[in-house]
Coordinates of C-alpha atoms and ligand atoms in Angstrom, one line a residue:
X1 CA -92.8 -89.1 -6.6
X2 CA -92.7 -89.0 -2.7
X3 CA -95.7 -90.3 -1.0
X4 CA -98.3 -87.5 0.0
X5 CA -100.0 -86.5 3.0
X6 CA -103.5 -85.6 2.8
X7 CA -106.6 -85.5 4.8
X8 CA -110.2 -85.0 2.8
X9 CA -113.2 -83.5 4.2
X10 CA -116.4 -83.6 3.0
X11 CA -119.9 -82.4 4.2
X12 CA -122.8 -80.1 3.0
X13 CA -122.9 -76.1 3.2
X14 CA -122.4 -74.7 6.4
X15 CA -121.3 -77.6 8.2
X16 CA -117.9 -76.4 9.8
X17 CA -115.8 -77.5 6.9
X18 CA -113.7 -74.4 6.4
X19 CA -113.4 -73.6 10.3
X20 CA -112.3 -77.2 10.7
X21 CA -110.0 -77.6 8.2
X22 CA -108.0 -74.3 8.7
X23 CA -107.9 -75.4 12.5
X24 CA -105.9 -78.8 11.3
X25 CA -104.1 -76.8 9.0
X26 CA -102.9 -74.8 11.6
X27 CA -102.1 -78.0 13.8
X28 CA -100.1 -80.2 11.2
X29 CA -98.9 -77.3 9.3
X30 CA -100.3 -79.2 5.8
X31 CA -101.9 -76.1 3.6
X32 CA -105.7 -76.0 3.4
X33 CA -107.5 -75.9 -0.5
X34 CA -111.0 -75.5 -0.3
X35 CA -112.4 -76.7 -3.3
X36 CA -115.6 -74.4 -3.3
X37 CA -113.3 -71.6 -4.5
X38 CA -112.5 -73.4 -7.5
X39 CA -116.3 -73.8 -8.0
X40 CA -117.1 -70.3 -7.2
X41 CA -114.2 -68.9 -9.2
X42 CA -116.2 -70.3 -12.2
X43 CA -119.4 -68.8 -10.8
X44 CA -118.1 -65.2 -10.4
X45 CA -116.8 -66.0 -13.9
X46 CA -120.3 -67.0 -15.4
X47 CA -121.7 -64.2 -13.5
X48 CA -119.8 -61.8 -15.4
X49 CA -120.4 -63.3 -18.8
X50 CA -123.9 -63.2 -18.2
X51 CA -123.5 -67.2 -19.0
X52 CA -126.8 -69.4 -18.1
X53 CA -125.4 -71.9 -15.1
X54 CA -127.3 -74.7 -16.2
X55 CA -126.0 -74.5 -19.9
X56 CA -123.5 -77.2 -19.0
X57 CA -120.8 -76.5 -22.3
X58 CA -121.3 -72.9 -22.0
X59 CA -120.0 -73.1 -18.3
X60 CA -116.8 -75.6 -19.1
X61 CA -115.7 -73.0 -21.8
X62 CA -116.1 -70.2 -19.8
X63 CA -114.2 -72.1 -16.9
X64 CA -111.7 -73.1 -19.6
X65 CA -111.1 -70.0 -20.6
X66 CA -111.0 -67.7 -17.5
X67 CA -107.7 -70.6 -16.7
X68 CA -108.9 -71.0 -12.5
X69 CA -105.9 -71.8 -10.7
X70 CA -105.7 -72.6 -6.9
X71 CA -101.8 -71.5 -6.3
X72 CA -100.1 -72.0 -2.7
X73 CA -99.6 -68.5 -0.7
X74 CA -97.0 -69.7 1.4
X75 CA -99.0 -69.1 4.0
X76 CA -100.9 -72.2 4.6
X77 CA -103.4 -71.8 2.2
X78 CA -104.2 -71.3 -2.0
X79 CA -105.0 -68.4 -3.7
X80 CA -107.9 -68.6 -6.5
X81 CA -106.9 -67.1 -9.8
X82 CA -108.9 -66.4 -13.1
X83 CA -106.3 -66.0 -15.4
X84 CA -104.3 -63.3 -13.9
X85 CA -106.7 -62.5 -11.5
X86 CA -106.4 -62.6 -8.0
X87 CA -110.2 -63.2 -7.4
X88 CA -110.0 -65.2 -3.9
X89 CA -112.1 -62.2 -1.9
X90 CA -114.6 -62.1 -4.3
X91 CA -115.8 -65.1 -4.0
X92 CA -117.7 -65.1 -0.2
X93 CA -120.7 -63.8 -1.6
X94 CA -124.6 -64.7 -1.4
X95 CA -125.0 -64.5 -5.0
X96 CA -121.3 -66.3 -6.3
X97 CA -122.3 -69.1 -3.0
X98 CA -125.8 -69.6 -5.0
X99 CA -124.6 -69.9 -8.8
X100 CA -121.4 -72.2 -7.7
X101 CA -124.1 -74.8 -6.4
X102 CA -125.4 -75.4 -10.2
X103 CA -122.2 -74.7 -12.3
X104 CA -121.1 -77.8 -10.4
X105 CA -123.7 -79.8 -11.5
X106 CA -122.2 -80.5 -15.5
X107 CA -119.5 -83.3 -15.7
X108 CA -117.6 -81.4 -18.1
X109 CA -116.7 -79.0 -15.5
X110 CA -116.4 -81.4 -12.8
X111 CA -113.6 -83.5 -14.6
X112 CA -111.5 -80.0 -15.4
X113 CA -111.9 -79.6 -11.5
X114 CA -111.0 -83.1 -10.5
X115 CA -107.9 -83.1 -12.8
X116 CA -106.4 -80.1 -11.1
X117 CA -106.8 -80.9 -7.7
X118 CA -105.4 -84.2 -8.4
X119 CA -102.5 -82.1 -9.9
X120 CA -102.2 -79.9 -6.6
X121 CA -102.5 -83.4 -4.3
X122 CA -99.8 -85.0 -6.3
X123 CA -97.3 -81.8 -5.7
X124 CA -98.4 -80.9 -2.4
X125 CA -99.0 -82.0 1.2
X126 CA -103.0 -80.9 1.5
X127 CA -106.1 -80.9 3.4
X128 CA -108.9 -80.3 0.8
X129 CA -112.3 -79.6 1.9
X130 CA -115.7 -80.0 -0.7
X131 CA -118.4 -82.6 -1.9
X132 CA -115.7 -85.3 -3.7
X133 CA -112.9 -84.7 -2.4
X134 CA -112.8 -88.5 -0.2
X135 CA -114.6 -90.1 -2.6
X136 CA -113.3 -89.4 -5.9
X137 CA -110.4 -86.4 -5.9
X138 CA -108.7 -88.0 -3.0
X139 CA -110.3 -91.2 -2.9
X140 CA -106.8 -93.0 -2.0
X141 CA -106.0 -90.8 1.2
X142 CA -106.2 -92.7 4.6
X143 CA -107.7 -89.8 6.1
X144 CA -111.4 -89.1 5.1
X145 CA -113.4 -87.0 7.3
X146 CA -117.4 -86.1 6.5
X147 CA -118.6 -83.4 8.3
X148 CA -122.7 -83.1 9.1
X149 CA -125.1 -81.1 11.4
X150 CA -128.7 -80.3 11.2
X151 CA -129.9 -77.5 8.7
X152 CA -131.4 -75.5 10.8
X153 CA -128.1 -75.3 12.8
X154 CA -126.3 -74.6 9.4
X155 CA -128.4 -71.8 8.2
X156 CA -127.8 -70.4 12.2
X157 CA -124.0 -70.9 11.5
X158 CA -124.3 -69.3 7.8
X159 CA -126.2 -66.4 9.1
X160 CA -123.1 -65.6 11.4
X161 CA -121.1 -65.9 8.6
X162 CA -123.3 -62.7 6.7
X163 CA -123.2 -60.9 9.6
X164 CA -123.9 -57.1 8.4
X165 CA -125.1 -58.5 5.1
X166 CA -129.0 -58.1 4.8
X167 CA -130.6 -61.6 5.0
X168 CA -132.7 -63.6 6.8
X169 CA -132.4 -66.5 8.9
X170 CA -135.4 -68.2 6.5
X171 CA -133.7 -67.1 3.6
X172 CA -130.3 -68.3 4.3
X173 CA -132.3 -72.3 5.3
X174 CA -134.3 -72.4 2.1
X175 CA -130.9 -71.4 -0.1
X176 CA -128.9 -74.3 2.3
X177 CA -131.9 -76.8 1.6
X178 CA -131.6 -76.4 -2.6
X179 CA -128.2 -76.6 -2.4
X180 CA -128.3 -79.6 -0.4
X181 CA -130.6 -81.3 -2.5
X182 CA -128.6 -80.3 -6.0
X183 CA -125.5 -81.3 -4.0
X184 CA -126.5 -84.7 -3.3
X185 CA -129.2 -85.2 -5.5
X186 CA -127.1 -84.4 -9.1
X187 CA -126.0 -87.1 -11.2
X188 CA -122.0 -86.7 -11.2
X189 CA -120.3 -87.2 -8.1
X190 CA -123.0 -86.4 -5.5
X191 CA -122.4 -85.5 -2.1
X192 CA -122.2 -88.6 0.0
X193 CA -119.6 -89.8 3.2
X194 CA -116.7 -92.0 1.3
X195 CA -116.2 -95.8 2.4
X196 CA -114.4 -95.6 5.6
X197 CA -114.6 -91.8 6.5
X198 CA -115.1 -90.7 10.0
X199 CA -118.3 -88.9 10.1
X200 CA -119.2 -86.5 13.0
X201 CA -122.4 -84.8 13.5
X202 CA -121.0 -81.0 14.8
X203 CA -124.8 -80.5 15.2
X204 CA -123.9 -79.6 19.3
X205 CA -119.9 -80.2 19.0
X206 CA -117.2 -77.1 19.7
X207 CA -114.6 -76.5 16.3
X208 CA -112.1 -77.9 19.4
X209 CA -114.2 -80.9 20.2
X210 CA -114.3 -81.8 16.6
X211 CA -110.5 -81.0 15.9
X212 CA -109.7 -83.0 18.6
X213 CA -111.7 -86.1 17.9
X214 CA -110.0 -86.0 14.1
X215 CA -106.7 -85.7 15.6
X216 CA -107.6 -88.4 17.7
X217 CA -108.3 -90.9 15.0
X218 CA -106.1 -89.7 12.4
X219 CA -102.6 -87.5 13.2
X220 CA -102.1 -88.9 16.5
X221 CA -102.2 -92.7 16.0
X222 CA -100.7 -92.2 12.9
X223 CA -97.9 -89.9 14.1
X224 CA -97.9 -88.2 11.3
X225 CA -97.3 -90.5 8.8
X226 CA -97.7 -90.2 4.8
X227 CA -100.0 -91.4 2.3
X228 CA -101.0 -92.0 -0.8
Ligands
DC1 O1 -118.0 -75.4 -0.1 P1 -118.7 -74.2 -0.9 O2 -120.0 -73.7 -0.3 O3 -117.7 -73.1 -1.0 O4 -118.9 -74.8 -2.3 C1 -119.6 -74.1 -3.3 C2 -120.3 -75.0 -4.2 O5 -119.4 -75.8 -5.0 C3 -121.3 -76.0 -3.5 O6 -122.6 -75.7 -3.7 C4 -121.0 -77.3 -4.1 C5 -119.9 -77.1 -5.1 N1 -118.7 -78.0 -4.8 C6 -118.7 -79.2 -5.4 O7 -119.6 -79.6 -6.1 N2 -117.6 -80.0 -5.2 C7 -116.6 -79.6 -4.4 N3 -115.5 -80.5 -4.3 C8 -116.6 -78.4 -3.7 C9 -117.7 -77.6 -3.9

């Protein structure tokens, strides 16, 4: 098995994960997974089967059975699939976002999730974005990054992201500040900056000013190097 590249970032709702990581993806050319999707997949999947999200077996069947699959696009990115389904632009919305937060709360379903993005690290060069991923699903990677900012400039930056959607800026911070607490309050694998990780407030930082002080630390000194 040839040693992997991979760089893990962590860091609470709505603070630059995504725009970060596709903005490294773009500069190393590794593909980006974010985790959430796999999380949210099982949401939209609960959703539909009217499944309580707390009900912690209920939610590991359900995510056993729909079969979520994060499969490269060639593209520099994964698709989500639930069984066949292509479900990857379904899975943006308020109401998936608000249900993923507690069907990630149950161990069961957490070790399904762990297992196959160890499974996607192991075959693939990846940058991997969620809650775990540098302290538990890529917990031997050099490269950990955690990503914070303040919540009130998360809830400005979700807002942005439901442009056109009907919400409020209130609305949007008291939805960031439950799932910050269930996020790094629950028992399994809470949300929390891995030994050694680089952690950057983006709190008044450009996407560029962040990219670049990651690059800094990380791909340029290393030149590019692999590990585990
Ligand atoms: O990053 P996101 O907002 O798409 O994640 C959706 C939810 O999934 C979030 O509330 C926490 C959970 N999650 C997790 O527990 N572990 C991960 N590795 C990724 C996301």
């Amino acid at each position: 098995m040839p040693l992997r590249t991979s760089i893990a970032i962590d860091g609470p709702a709505g603070s630059g994960k995504s725009t970060i990581a596709r903005m490294l993806s773009a500069a190393t050319g590794l593909p980006y997974l974010s985790t959430g999707e796999m999380y949210r997949a099982i949401a939209l999947c609960v959703l539909r089967a009217k499944i309580d999200p707390y009900d912690g077996a209920a939610v590991r069947k359900c995510a056993v059975d729909s079969r979520i699959r994060a499969v490269p696009d060639g593209k520099g990115g994964f698709r989500i699939f639930c069984g066949d389904e292509d479900v990857t632009d379904l899975l943006r919305s308020a109401e998936v976002g608000r249900i993923s937060s507690p069907v990630a709360i149950h161990l069961g379903v957490r070790k399904l999730m762990v297992s196959l993005q160890r499974e996607i690290a192991a075959a693939n060069d990846v940058i991997m974005d969620g809650r775990d991923i540098g302290t538990v699903v890529l917990k031997e990677s050099e490269r950990k990054i955690y990503l914070d900012a303040t919540v009130e400039e998360r809830a400005r930056r979700r807002l942005l992201d439901f442009k056109g959607i009907v919400t409020s800026y209130e609305e949007v911070l008291k939805d960031l500040k439950e799932r910050d607490m269930r996020d790094s309050g629950r028992e399994v694998d809470p949300l929390r900056p891995a030994d050694g990780a680089l952690i950057i407030d983006t709190t008044h930082m450009s996407p560029q000013q962040v990219v670049y002080k990651i690059l800094e630390r990380f791909c340029m000194k290393a030149g590019g190097a692999s590990d585990a």
